[in-house]
PDB file of C-alpha atoms in Angstrom:
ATOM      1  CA  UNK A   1     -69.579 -77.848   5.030  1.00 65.00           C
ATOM      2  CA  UNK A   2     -68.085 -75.985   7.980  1.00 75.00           C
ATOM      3  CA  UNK A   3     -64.833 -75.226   6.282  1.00 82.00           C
ATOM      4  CA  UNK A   4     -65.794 -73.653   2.825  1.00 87.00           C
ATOM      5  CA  UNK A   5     -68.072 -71.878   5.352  1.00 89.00           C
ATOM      6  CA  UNK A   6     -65.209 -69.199   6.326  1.00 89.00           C
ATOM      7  CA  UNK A   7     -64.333 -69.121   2.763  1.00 90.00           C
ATOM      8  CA  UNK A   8     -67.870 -68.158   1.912  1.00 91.00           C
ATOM      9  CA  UNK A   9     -67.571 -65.140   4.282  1.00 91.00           C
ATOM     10  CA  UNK A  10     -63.543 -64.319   3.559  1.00 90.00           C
ATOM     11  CA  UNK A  11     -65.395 -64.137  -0.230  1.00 91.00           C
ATOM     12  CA  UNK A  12     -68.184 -61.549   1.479  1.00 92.00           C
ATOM     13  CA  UNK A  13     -66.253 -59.699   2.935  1.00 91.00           C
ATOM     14  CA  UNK A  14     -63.765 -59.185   0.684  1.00 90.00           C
ATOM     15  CA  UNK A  15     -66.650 -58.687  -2.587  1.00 92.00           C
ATOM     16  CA  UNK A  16     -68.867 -55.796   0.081  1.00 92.00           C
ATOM     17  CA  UNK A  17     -65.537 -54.146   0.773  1.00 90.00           C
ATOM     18  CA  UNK A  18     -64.465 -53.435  -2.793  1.00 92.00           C
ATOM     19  CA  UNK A  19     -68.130 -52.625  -3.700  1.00 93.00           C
ATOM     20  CA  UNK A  20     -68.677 -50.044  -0.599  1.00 91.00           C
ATOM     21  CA  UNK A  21     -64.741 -48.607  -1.603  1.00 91.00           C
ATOM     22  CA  UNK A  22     -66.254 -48.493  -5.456  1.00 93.00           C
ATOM     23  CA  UNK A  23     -69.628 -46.683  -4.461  1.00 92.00           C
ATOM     24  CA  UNK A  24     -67.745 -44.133  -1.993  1.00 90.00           C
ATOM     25  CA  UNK A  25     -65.620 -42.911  -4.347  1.00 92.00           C
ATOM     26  CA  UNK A  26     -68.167 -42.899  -7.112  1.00 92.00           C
ATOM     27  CA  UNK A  27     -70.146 -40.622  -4.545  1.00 89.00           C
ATOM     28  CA  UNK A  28     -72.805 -42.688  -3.242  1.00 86.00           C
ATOM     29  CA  UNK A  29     -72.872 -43.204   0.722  1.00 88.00           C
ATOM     30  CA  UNK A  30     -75.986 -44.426   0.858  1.00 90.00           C
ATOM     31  CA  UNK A  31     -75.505 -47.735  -1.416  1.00 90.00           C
ATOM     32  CA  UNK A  32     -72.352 -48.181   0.044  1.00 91.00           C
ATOM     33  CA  UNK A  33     -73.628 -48.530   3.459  1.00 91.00           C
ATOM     34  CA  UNK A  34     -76.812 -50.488   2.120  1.00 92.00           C
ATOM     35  CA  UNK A  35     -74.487 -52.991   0.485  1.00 91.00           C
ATOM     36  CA  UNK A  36     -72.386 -53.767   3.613  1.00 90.00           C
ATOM     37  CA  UNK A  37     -75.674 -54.077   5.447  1.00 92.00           C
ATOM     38  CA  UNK A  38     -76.805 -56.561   3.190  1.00 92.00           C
ATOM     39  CA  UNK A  39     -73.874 -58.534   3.702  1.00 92.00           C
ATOM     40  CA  UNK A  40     -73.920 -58.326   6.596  1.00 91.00           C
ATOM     41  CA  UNK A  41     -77.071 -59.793   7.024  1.00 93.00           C
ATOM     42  CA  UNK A  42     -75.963 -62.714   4.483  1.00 93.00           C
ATOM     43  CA  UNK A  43     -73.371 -63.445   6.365  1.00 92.00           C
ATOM     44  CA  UNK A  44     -75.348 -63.590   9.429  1.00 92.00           C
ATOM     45  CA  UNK A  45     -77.710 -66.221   8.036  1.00 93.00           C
ATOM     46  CA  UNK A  46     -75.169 -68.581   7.202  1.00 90.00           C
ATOM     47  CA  UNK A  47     -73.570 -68.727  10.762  1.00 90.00           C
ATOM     48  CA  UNK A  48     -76.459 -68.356  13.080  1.00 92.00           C
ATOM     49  CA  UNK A  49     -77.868 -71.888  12.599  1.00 91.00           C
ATOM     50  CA  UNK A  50     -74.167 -72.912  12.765  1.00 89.00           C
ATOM     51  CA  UNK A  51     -73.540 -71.582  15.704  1.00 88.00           C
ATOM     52  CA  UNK A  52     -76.972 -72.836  17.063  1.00 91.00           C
ATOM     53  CA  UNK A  53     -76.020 -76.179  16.171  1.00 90.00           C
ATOM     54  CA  UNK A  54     -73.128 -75.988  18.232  1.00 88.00           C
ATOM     55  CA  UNK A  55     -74.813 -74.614  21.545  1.00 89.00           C
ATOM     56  CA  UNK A  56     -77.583 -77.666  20.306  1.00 91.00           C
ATOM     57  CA  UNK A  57     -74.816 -80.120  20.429  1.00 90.00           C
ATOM     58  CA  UNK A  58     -72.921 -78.843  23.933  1.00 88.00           C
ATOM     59  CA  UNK A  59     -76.768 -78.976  25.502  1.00 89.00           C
ATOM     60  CA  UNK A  60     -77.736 -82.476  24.782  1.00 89.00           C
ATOM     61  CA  UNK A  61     -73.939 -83.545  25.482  1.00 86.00           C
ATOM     62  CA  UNK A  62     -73.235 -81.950  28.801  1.00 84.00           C
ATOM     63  CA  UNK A  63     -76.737 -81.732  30.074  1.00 82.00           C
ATOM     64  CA  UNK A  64     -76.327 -78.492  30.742  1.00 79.00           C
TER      65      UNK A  64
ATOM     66  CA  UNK V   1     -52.870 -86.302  12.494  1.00 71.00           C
ATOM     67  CA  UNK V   2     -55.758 -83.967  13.418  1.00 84.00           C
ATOM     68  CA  UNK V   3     -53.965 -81.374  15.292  1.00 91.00           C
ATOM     69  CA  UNK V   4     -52.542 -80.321  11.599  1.00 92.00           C
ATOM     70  CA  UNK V   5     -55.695 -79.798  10.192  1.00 89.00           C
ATOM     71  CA  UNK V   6     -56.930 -77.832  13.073  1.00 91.00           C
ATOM     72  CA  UNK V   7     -53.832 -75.738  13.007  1.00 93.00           C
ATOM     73  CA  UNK V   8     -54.000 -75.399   9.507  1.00 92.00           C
ATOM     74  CA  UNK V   9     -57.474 -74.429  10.298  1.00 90.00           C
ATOM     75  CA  UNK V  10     -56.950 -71.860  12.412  1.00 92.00           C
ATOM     76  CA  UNK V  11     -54.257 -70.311  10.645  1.00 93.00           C
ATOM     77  CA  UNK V  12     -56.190 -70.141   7.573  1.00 91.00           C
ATOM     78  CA  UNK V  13     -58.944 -68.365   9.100  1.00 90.00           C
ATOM     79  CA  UNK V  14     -56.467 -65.382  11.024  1.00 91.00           C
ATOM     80  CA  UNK V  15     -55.441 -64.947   7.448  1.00 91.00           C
ATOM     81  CA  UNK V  16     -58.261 -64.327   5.986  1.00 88.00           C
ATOM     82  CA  UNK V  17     -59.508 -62.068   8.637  1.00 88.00           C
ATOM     83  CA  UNK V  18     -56.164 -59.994   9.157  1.00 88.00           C
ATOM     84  CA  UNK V  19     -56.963 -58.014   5.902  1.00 85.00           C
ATOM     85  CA  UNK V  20     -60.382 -57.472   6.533  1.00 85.00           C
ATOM     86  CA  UNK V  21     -59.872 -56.123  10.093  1.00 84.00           C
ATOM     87  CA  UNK V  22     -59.125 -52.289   8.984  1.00 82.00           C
ATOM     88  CA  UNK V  23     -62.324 -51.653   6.289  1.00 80.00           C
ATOM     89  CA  UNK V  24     -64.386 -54.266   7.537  1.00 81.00           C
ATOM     90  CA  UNK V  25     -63.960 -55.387  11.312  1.00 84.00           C
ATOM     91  CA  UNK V  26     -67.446 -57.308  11.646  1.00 86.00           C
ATOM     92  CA  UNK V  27     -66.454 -59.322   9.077  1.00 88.00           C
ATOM     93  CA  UNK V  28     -63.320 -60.478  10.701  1.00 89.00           C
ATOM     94  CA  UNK V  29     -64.850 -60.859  13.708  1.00 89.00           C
ATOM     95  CA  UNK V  30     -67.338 -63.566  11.817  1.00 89.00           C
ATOM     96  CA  UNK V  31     -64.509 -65.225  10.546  1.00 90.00           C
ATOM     97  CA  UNK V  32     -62.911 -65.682  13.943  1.00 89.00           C
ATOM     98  CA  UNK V  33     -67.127 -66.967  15.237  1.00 89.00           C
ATOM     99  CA  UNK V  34     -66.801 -68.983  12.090  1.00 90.00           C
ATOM    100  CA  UNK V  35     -63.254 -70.890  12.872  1.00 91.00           C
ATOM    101  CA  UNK V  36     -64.219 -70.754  16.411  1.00 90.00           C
ATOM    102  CA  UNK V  37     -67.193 -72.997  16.119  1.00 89.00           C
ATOM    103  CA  UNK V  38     -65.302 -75.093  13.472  1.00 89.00           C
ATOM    104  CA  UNK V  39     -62.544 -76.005  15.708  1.00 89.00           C
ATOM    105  CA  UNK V  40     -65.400 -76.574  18.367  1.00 88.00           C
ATOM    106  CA  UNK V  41     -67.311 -78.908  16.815  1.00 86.00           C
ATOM    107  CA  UNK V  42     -63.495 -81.211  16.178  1.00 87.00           C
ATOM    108  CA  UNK V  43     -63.383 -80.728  20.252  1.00 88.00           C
ATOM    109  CA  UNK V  44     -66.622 -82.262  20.846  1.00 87.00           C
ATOM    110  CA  UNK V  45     -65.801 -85.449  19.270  1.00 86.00           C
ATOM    111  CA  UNK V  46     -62.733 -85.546  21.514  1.00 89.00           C
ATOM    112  CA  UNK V  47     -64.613 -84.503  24.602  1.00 89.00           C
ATOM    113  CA  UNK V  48     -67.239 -87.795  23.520  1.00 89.00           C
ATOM    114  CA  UNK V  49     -64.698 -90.092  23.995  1.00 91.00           C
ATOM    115  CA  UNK V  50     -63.584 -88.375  27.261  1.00 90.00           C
ATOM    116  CA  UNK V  51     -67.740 -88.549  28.610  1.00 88.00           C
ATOM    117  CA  UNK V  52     -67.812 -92.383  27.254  1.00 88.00           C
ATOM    118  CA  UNK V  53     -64.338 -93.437  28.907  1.00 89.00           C
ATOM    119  CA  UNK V  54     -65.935 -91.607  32.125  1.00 85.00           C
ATOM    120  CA  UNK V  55     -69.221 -92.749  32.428  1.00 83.00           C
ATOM    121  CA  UNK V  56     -66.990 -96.567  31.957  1.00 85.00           C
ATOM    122  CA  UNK V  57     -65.079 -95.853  34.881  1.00 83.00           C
ATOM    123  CA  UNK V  58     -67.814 -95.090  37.010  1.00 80.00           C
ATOM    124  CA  UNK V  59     -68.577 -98.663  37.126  1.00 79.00           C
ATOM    125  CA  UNK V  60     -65.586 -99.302  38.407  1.00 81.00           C
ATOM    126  CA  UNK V  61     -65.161 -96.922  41.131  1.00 77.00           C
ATOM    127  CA  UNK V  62     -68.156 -96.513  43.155  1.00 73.00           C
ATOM    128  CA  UNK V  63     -68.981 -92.543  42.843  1.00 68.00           C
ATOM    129  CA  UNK V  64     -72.238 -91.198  43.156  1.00 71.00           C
ATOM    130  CA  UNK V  65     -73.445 -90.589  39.571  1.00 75.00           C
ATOM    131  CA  UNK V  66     -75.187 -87.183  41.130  1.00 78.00           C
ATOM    132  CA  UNK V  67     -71.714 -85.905  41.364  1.00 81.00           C
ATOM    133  CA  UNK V  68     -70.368 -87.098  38.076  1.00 82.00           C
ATOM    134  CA  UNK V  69     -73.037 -85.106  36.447  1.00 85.00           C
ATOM    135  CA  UNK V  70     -72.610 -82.308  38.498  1.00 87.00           C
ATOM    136  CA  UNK V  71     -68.903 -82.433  37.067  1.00 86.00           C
ATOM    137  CA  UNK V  72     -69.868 -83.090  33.894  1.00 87.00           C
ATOM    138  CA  UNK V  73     -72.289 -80.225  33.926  1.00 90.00           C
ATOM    139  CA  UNK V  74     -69.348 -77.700  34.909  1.00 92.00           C
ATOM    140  CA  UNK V  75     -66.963 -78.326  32.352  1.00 90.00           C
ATOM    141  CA  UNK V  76     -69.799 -77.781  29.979  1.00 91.00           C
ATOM    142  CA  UNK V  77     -70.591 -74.175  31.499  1.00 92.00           C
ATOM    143  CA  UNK V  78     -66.862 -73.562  31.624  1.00 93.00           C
ATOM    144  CA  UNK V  79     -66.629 -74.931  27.811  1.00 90.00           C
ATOM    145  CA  UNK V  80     -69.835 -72.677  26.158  1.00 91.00           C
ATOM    146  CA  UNK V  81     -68.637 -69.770  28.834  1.00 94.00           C
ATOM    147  CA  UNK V  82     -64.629 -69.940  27.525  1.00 93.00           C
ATOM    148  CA  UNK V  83     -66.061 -69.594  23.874  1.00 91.00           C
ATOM    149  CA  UNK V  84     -68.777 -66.502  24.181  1.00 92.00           C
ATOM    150  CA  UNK V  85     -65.903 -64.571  26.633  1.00 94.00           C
ATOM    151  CA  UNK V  86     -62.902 -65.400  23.596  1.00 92.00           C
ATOM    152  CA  UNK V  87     -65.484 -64.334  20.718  1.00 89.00           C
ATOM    153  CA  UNK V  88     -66.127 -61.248  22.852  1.00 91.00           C
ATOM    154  CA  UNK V  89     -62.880 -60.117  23.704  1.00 91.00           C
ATOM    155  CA  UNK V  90     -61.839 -60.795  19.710  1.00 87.00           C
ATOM    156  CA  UNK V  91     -64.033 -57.863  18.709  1.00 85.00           C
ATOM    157  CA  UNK V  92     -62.754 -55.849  21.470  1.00 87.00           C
ATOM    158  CA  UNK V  93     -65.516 -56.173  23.976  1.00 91.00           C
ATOM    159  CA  UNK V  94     -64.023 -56.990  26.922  1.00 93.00           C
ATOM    160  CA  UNK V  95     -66.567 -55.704  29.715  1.00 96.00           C
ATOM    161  CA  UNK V  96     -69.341 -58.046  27.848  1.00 95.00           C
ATOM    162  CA  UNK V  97     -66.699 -61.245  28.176  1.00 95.00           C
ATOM    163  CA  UNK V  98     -66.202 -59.886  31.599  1.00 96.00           C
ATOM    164  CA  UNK V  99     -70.025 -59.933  32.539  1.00 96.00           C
ATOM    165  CA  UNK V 100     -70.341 -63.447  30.599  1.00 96.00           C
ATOM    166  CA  UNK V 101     -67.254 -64.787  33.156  1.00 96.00           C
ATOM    167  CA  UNK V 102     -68.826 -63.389  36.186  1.00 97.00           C
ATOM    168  CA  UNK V 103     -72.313 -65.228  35.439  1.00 96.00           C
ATOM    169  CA  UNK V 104     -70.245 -68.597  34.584  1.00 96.00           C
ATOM    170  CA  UNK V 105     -68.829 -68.602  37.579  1.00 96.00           C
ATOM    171  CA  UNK V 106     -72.163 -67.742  40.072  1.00 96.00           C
ATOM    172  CA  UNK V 107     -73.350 -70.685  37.877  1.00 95.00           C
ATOM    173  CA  UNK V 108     -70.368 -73.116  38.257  1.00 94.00           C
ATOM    174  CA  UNK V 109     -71.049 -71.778  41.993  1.00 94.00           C
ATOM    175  CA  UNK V 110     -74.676 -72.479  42.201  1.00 94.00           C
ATOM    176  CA  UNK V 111     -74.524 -75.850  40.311  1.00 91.00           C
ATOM    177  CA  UNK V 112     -72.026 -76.828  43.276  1.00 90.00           C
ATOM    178  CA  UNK V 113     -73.999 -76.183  46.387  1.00 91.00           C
ATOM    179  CA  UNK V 114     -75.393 -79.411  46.637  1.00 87.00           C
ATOM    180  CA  UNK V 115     -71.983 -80.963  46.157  1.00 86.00           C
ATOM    181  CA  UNK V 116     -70.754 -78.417  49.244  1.00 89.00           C
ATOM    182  CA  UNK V 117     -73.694 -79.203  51.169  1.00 90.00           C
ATOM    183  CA  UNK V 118     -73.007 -82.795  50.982  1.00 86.00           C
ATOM    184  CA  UNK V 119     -69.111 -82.535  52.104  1.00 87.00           C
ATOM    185  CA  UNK V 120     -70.174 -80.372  55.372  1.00 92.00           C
ATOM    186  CA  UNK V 121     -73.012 -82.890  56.332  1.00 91.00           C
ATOM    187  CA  UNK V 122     -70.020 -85.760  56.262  1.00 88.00           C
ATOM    188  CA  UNK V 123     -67.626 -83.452  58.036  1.00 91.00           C
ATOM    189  CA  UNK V 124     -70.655 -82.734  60.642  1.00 92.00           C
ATOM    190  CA  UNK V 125     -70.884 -86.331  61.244  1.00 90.00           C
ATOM    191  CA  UNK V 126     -67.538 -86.725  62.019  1.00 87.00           C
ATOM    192  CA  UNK V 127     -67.296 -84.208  64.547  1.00 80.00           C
TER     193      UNK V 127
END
């Protein structure tokens, strides 16, 4: 799981920069912006509870 | 064995975020999160071993477990600390690492007092 994770956002990021380069030339700012927003927020769902996890694990190990 | 696939790991991951880093620089810096917690999670396992072999030599040696855990309870602050202030500095935010550092360390401090206290009461008796 963790390691196609960074593929999953390499593929992201890659896919919302060629759409936002697309939709700037083809004149719309707007959807460009929306689109890297969105995955943005994608992106951010799929590593928060990851990174959670970690912190989880680190608690219960070191007592902290 | 394992030190290739974390290296491979790593490498793999400052790849894939070099080309991002002029359009997109969030998404390189989620990458570098990403791999970050990745190679984490492969340090806990070691660090398991390290707490198991520990708390086994305690038996041996009398220490006071108080202390042990007070130890214990450092390296994890210095562990979760080291990780937020590298993540931080990645994106280029080094006054928030900075801030994250200084509270690490008036917690390292604070979680030590007792352990202080304890050493000046024995050198008191002493004297």
């Amino acid at each position: 799981m963790s390691v196609n994770l960074i593929f999953k956002i390499a593929a992201v990021g890659i896919l919302v920069t060629v759409i936002s380069q697309v939709l700037k030339h083809s004149g719309r700012e707007e959807h460009a912006f929306l689109t890297s927003l969105a995955g943005l927020i994608i992106v951010l769902f799929w590593i928060v509870p990851y990174i959670y996890e970690l912190f989880e694990t680190m608690q219960t190990l070191f007592a902290l | 064995m394992d030190i290739l696939r974390i290296a491979v790991l790593g490498i793999a991951g400052v790849l894939m975020a070099l080309p991002l880093r002029k359009e997109k620089a969030e998404y390189s810096a989620f990458i570098c999160m990403a791999v970050c917690t990745c190679i984490f999670l492969f340090v806990i396992t070691k660090v398991e071993t390290v707490l198991a072999f520990v708390k086994r030599l305690e038996t041996f040696v009398s220490i006071d477990s108080a202390y042990l855990a007070l130890v214990i309870k450092m390296v994890g602050i210095t562990y979760v600390a080291e990780f937020a202030i590298n993540v931080c500095r990645d994106a280029g935010y080094g006054a928030i690492g900075n801030q994250i550092e200084i509270f690490a360390k008036m917690s390292i401090l604070v979680v030590s007092i007792p352990v202080l206290t304890a050493f000046l009461e024995t050198i008191g008796s002493f004297i």
